Coordinates of C-alpha atoms and ligand atoms in Angstrom, one line a residue:
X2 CA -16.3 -9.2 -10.0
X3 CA -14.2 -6.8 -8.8
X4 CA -14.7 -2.7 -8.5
X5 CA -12.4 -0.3 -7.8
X6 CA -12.1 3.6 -7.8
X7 CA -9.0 5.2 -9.1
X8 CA -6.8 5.1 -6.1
X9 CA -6.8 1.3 -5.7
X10 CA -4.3 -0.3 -7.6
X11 CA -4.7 -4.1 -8.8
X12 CA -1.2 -4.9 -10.0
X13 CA -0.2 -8.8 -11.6
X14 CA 0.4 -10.4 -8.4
X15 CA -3.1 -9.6 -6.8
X16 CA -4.7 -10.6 -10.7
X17 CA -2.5 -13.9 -10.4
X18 CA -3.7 -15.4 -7.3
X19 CA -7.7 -13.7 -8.1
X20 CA -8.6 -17.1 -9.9
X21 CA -12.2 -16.9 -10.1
X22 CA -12.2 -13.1 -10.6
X23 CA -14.5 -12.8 -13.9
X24 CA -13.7 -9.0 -14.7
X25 CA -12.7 -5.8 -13.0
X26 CA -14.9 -2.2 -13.4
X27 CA -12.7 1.0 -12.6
X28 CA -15.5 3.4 -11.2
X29 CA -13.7 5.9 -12.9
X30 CA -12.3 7.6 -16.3
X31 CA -8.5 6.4 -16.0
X32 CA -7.3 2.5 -15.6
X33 CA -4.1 3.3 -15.3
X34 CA -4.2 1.9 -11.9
X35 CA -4.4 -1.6 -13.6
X36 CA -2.1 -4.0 -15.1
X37 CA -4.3 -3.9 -18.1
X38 CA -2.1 -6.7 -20.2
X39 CA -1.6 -9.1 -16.9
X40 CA -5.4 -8.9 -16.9
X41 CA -5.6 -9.6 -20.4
X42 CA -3.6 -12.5 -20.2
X43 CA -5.9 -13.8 -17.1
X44 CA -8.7 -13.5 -19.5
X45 CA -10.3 -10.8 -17.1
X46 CA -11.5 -7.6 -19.1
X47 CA -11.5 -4.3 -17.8
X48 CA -13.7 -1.6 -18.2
X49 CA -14.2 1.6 -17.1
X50 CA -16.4 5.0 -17.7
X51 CA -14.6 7.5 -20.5
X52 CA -17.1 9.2 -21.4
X53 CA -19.6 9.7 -18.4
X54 CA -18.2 13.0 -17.8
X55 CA -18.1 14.7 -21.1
X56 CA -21.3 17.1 -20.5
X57 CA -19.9 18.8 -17.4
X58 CA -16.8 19.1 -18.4
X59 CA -18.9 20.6 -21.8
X60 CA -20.6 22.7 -19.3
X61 CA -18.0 24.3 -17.2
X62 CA -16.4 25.3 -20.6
X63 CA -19.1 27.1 -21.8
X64 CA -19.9 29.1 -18.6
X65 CA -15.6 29.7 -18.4
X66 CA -16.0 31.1 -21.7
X67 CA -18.6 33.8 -20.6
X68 CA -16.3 34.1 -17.4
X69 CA -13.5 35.1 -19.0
X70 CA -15.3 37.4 -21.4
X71 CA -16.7 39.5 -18.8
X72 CA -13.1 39.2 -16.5
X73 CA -15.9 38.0 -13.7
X74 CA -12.7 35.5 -11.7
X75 CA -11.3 39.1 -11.5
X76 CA -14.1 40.9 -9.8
X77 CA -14.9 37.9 -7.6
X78 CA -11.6 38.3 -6.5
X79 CA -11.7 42.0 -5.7
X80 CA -15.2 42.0 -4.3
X81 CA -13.9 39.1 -1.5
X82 CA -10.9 41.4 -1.0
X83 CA -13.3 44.4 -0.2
X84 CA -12.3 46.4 -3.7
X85 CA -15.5 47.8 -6.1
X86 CA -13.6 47.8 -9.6
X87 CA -16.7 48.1 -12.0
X88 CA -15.6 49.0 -15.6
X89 CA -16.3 48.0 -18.9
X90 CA -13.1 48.5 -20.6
X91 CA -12.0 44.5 -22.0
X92 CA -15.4 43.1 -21.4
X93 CA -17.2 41.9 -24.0
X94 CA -20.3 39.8 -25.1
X95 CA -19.9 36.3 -26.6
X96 CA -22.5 36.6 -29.5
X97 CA -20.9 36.5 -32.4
X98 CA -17.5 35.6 -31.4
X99 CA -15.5 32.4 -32.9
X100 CA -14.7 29.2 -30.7
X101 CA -11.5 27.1 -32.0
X102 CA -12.5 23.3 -30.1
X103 CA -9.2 21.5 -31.0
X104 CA -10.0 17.9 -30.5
X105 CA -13.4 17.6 -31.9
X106 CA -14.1 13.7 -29.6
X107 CA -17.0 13.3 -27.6
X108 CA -16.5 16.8 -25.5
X109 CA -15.2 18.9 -28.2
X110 CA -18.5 18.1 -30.7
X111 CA -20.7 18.8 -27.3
X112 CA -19.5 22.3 -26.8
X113 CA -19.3 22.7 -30.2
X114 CA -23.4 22.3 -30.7
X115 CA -23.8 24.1 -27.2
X116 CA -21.8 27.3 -28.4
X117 CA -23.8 27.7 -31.1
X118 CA -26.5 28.2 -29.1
X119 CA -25.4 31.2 -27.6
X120 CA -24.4 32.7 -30.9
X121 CA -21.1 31.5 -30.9
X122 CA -19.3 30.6 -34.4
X123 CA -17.6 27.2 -34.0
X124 CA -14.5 26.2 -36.1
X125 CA -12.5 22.8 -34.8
X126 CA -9.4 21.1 -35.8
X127 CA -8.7 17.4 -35.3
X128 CA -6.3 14.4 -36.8
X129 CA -8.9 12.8 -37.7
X130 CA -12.1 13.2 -39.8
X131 CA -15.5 14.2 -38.1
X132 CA -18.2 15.0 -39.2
X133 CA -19.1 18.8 -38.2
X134 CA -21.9 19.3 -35.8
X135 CA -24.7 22.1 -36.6
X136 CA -22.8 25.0 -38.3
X137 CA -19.4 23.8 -37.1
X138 CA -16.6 24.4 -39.7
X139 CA -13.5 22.4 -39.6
X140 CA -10.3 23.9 -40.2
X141 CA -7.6 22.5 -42.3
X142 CA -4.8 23.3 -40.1
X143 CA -4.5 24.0 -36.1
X144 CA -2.4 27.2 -37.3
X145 CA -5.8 28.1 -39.3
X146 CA -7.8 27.7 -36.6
X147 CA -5.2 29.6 -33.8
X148 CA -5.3 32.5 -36.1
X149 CA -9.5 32.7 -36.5
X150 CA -10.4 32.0 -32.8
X151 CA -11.6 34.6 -30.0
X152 CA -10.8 31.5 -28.0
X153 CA -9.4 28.2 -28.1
X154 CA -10.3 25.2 -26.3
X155 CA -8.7 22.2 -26.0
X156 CA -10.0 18.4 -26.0
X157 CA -7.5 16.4 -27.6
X158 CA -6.1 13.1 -25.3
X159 CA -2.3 13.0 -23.9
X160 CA -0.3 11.3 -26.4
X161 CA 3.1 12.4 -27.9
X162 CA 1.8 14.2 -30.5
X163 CA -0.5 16.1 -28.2
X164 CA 2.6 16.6 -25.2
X165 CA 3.8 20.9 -25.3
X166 CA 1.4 20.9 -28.5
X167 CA 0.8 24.9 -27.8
X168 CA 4.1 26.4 -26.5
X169 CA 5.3 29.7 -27.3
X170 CA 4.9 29.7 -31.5
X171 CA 1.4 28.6 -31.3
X172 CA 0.1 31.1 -28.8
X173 CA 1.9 33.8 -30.9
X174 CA -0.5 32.6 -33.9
X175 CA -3.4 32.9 -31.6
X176 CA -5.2 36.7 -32.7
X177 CA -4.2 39.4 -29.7
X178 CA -6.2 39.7 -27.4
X179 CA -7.9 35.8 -27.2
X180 CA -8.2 33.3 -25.1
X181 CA -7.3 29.7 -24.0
X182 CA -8.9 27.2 -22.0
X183 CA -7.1 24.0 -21.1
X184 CA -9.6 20.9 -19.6
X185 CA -8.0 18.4 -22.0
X186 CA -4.4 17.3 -20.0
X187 CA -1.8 18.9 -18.2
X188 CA 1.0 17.9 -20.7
X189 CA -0.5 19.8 -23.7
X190 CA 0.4 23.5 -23.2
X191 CA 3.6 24.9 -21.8
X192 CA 2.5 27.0 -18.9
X193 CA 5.6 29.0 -18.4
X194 CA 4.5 29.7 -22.4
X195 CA 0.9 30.5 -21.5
X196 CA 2.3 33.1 -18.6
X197 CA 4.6 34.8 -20.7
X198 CA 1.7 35.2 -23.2
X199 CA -1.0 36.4 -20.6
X200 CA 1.7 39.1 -18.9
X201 CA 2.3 40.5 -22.3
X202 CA -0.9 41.4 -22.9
X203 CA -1.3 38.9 -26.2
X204 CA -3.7 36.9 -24.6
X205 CA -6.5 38.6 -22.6
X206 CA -7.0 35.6 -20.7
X207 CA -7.6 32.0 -19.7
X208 CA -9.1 29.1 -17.8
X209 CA -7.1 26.4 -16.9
X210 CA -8.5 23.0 -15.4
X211 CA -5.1 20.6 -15.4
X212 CA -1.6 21.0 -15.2
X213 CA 1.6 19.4 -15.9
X214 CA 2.0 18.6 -12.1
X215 CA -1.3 18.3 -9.7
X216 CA -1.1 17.7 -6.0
X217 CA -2.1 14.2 -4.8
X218 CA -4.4 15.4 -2.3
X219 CA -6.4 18.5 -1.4
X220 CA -4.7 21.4 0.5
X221 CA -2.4 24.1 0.6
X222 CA 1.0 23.8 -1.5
X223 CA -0.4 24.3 -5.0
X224 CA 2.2 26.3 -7.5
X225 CA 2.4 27.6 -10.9
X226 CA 3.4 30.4 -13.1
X227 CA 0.0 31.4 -13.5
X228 CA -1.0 32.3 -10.0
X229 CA -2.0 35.4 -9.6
X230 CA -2.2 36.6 -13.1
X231 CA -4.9 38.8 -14.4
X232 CA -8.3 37.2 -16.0
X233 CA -6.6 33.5 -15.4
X234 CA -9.4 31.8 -14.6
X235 CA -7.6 28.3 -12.3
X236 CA -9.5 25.0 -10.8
X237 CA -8.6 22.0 -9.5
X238 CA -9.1 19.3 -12.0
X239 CA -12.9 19.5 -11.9
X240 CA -14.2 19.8 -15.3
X241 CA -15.5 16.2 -15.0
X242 CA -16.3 16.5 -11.1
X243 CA -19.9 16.7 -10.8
X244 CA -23.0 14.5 -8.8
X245 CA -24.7 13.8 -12.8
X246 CA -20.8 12.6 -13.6
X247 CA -20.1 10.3 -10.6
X248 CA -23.6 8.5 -10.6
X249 CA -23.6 8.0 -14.6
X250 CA -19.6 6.4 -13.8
X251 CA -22.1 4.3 -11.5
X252 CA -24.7 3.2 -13.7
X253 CA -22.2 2.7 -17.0
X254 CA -19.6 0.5 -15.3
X255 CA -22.1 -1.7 -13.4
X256 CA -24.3 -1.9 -17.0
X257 CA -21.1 -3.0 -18.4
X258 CA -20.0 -5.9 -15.8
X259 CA -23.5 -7.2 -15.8
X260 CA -23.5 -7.3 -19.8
X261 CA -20.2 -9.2 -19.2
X262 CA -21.4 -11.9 -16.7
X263 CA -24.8 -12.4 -18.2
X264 CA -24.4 -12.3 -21.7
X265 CA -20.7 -12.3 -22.5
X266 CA -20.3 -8.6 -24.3
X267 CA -16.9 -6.9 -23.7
X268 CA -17.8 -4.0 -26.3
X269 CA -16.1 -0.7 -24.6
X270 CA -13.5 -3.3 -22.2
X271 CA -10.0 -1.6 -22.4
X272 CA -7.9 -4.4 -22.7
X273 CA -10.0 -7.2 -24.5
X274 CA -11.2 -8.1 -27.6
X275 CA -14.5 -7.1 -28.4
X276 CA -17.1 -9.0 -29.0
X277 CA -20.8 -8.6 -29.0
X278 CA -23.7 -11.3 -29.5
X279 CA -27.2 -10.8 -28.7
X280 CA -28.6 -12.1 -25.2
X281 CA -29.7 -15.6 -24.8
X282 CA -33.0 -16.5 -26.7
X283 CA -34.9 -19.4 -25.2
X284 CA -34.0 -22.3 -22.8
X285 CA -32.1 -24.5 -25.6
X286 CA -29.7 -22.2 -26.3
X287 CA -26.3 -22.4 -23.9
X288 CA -23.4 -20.3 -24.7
X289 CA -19.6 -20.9 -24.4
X290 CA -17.5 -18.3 -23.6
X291 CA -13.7 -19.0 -24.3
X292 CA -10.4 -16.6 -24.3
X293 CA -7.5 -18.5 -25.1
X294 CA -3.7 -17.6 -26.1
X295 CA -3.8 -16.3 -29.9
X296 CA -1.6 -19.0 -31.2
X297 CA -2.3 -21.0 -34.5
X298 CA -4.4 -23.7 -34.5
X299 CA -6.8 -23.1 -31.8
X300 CA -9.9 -22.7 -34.0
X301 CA -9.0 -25.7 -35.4
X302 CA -9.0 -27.1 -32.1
X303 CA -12.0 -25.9 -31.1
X304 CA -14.1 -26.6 -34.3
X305 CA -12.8 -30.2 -34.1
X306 CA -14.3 -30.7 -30.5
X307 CA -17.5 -28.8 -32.1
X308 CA -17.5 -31.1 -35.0
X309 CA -16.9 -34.3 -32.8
X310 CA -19.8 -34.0 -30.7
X311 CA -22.2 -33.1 -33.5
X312 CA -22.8 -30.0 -32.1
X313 CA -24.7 -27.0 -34.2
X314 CA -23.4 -23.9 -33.8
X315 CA -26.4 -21.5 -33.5
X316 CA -24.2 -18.1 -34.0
X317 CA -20.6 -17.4 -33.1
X318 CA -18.5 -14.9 -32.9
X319 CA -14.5 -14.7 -32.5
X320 CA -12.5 -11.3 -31.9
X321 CA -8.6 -11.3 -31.2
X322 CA -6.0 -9.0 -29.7
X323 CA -2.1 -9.7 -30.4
X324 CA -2.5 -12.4 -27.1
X325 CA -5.3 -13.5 -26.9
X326 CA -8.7 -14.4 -28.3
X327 CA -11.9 -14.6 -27.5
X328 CA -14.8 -16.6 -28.8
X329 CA -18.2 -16.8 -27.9
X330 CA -20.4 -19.7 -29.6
X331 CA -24.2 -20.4 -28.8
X332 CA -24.8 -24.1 -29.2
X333 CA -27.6 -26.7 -28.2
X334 CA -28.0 -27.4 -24.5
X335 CA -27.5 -31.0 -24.7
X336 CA -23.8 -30.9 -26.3
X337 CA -23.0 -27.5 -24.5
X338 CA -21.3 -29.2 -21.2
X339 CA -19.5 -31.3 -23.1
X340 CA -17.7 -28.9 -25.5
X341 CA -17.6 -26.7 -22.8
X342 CA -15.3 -29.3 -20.9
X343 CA -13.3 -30.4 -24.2
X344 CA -12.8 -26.8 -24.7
X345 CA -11.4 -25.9 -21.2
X346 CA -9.2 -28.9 -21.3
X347 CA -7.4 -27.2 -24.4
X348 CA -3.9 -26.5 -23.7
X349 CA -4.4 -23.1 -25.0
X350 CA -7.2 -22.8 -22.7
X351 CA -7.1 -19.3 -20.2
X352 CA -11.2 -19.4 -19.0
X353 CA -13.7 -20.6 -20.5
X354 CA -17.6 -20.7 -18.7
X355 CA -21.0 -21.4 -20.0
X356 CA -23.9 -19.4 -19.6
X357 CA -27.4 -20.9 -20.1
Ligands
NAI288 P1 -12.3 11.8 -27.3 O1 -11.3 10.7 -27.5 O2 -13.7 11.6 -27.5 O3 -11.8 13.0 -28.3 C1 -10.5 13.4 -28.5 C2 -10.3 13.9 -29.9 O4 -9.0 14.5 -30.1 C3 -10.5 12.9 -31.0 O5 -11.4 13.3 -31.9 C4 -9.1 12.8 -31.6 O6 -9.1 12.4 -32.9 C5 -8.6 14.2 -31.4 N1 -7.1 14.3 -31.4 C6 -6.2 13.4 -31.0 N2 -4.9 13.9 -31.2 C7 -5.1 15.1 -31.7 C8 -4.2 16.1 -32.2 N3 -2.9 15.9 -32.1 N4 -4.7 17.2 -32.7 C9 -6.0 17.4 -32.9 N5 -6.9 16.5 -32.5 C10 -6.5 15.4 -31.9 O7 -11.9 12.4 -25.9 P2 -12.9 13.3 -25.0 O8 -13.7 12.4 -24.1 O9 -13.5 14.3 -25.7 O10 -11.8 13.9 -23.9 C11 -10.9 14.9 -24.4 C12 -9.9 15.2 -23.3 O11 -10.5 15.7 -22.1 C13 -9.0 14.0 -22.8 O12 -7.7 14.4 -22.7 C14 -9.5 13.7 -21.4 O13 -8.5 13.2 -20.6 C15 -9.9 15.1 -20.9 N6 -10.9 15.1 -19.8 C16 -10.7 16.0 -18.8 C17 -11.6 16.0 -17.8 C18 -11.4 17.0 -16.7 O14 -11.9 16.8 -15.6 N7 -10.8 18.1 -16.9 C19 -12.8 15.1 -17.7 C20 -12.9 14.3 -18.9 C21 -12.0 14.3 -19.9

């Protein structure tokens, strides 16, 4: 097993001579450091932890929300520079106020119930459907939901459709005097857009956690439009950076190479077919695990050999991608080594192992 953080890159040459690598855990949220399909053609799944983070970066929201209500960034500011500005003109309470979440996944739903708890009205928007949490509305349109909100916050994933999806139209259908928070990716909202809206006076503010372009390492050097604007609340990509985060990456990825060299599951692997049988029950049992190239014929193969050796096939279960496939049979102990060898000696054979 191999695991890796999200600096270390494992590219096809490195999977190509790894021959008894089983699987790969990224100790992380992103595998793009991967060759995900030269793994999936070596038969090694890969898996990582996307969702370990949500409730901090759920959390940060919520308390950025308040933040920006209140314009505390600003006064922290001032107070470190020496300057006593206390005022209550543009500050408000959140009670009462309407949250747009667009991109109502697995962080969007969490602030979504936590909002309400602070008296918060919560409409959402997303392509697909989802089933509203608490009093959560959804919205048929995002231009519905821009034009309700007090603020907006986004949690949709980079894709095309999501790449400049709130430029300059859409924060001109967001109410005067709103605001936007951005944890989701740096390519969905056009900053220069976002400045332009904040100097104006449209927006009243917002907190922004990624950007189009972020530094690859900590220090001085960091630019954007946005520096130095009034109630722009900025940080460093660390929505998802806390101690809970980084020890539940721990525990989820470990949990799911384990699962993967005990029992055989791949359920949540990035780049594999999924499959997912109970553990082992009892000594007699031995279970073949087999990925081999998705090409006709190799069931037939395979059921053949099964067939051949009089073997009974206690439960079974077969999941394919466009290039591979991968089955995993529970059969009697006393045939198991044999169709375990017959199997491997396929010529569609990538790996195939036995667990007992
Ligand atoms: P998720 O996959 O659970 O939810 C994303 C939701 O967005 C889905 O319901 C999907 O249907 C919806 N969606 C996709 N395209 C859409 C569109 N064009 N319009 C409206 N909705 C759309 O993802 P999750 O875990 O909630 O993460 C959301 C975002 O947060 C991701 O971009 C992720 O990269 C980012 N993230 C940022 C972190 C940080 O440190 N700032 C940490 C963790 C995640």
């Amino acid at each position: 097993m191999l695991g890796i953080r999200s600096k270390t890159q494992v590219q096809g040459p490195a999977l190509e001579a790894a021959r008894r690598l089983l699987t790969l855990g990224c100790f992380c949220i992103g595998t793009n450091q991967v060759d995900l399909k030269s793994a999936n053609a070596h038969g090694v799944p890969v898996f990582n932890a996307p969702f370990s983070n949500t409730r901090s970066v759920a959390e940060m929201i919520l308390a950025e929300i308040v933040v920006l209500a209140r314009k505390i960034g600003d006064c922290s500011r001032d107070l470190h520079q020496g300057i006593w500005t206390k005022a209550a003109v543009g500050c408000y309470e959140v009670r009462g106020k309407t949250l747009g979440v667009i991109g109502y996944g697995h962080i969007g739903r969490q602030i979504g119930v936590m909002a309400e708890m602070i008296g918060m009205q919560v409409v959402f928007y997303d392509i697909a459907p989802r089933l509203p949490m608490g009093n959560n509305r959804a919205m048929k349109s995002m231009a519905e939901l821009l034009a309700a909100s007090d603020f907006v916050t986004l949690h949709v994933p980079e894709t095309r459709e999501t790449a400049n999806m709130i430029d300059a139209p859409e924060l001109a259908q967001m109410k005067k005097g709103s605001y936007l928070l951005n944890a989701s990716r740096g390519s969905v909202v056009v900053i220069p857009a976002l400045a332009a809206a904040v100097k104006s006076g449209h927006l009243a503010g917002a907190a922004i956690d990624v950007y189009p372009e972020e530094p690859a390492a900590n220090g001085p050097g960091f630019e954007s439009e946005l520096r130095g604007l009034p109630n722009v609340v900025l940080t460093p990509h660390v929505g998802g950076s806390t101690a809970e985060a980084q020890e539940a990456i721990g525990r989820e990825v470990a949990t799911a190479l384990i699962r993967f060299v005990n029992q055989g599951a791949t359920t949540g692997a990035v780049n594999f077919p999924q499959v997912e049988l109970p553990a082992l029950e009892g000594r007699e049992t031995h279970r073949i695990l087999n990925v081999h190239r998705n090409v006709p014929g190799v069931l037939r193969d395979i059921t053949r050999i099964v067939s051949d050796l009089n073997a009974n096939i206690e439960a079974q279960s077969l999941s394919t991608d466009p290039d591979i496939g991968y089955l995993v049979m529970d059969l009697g102990r006393d045939v198991a080594d044999e169709v375990q060898k017959a199997i491997a000696a396929l010529p569609t054979n990538i790996r195939t192992r036995i667990l007992f």
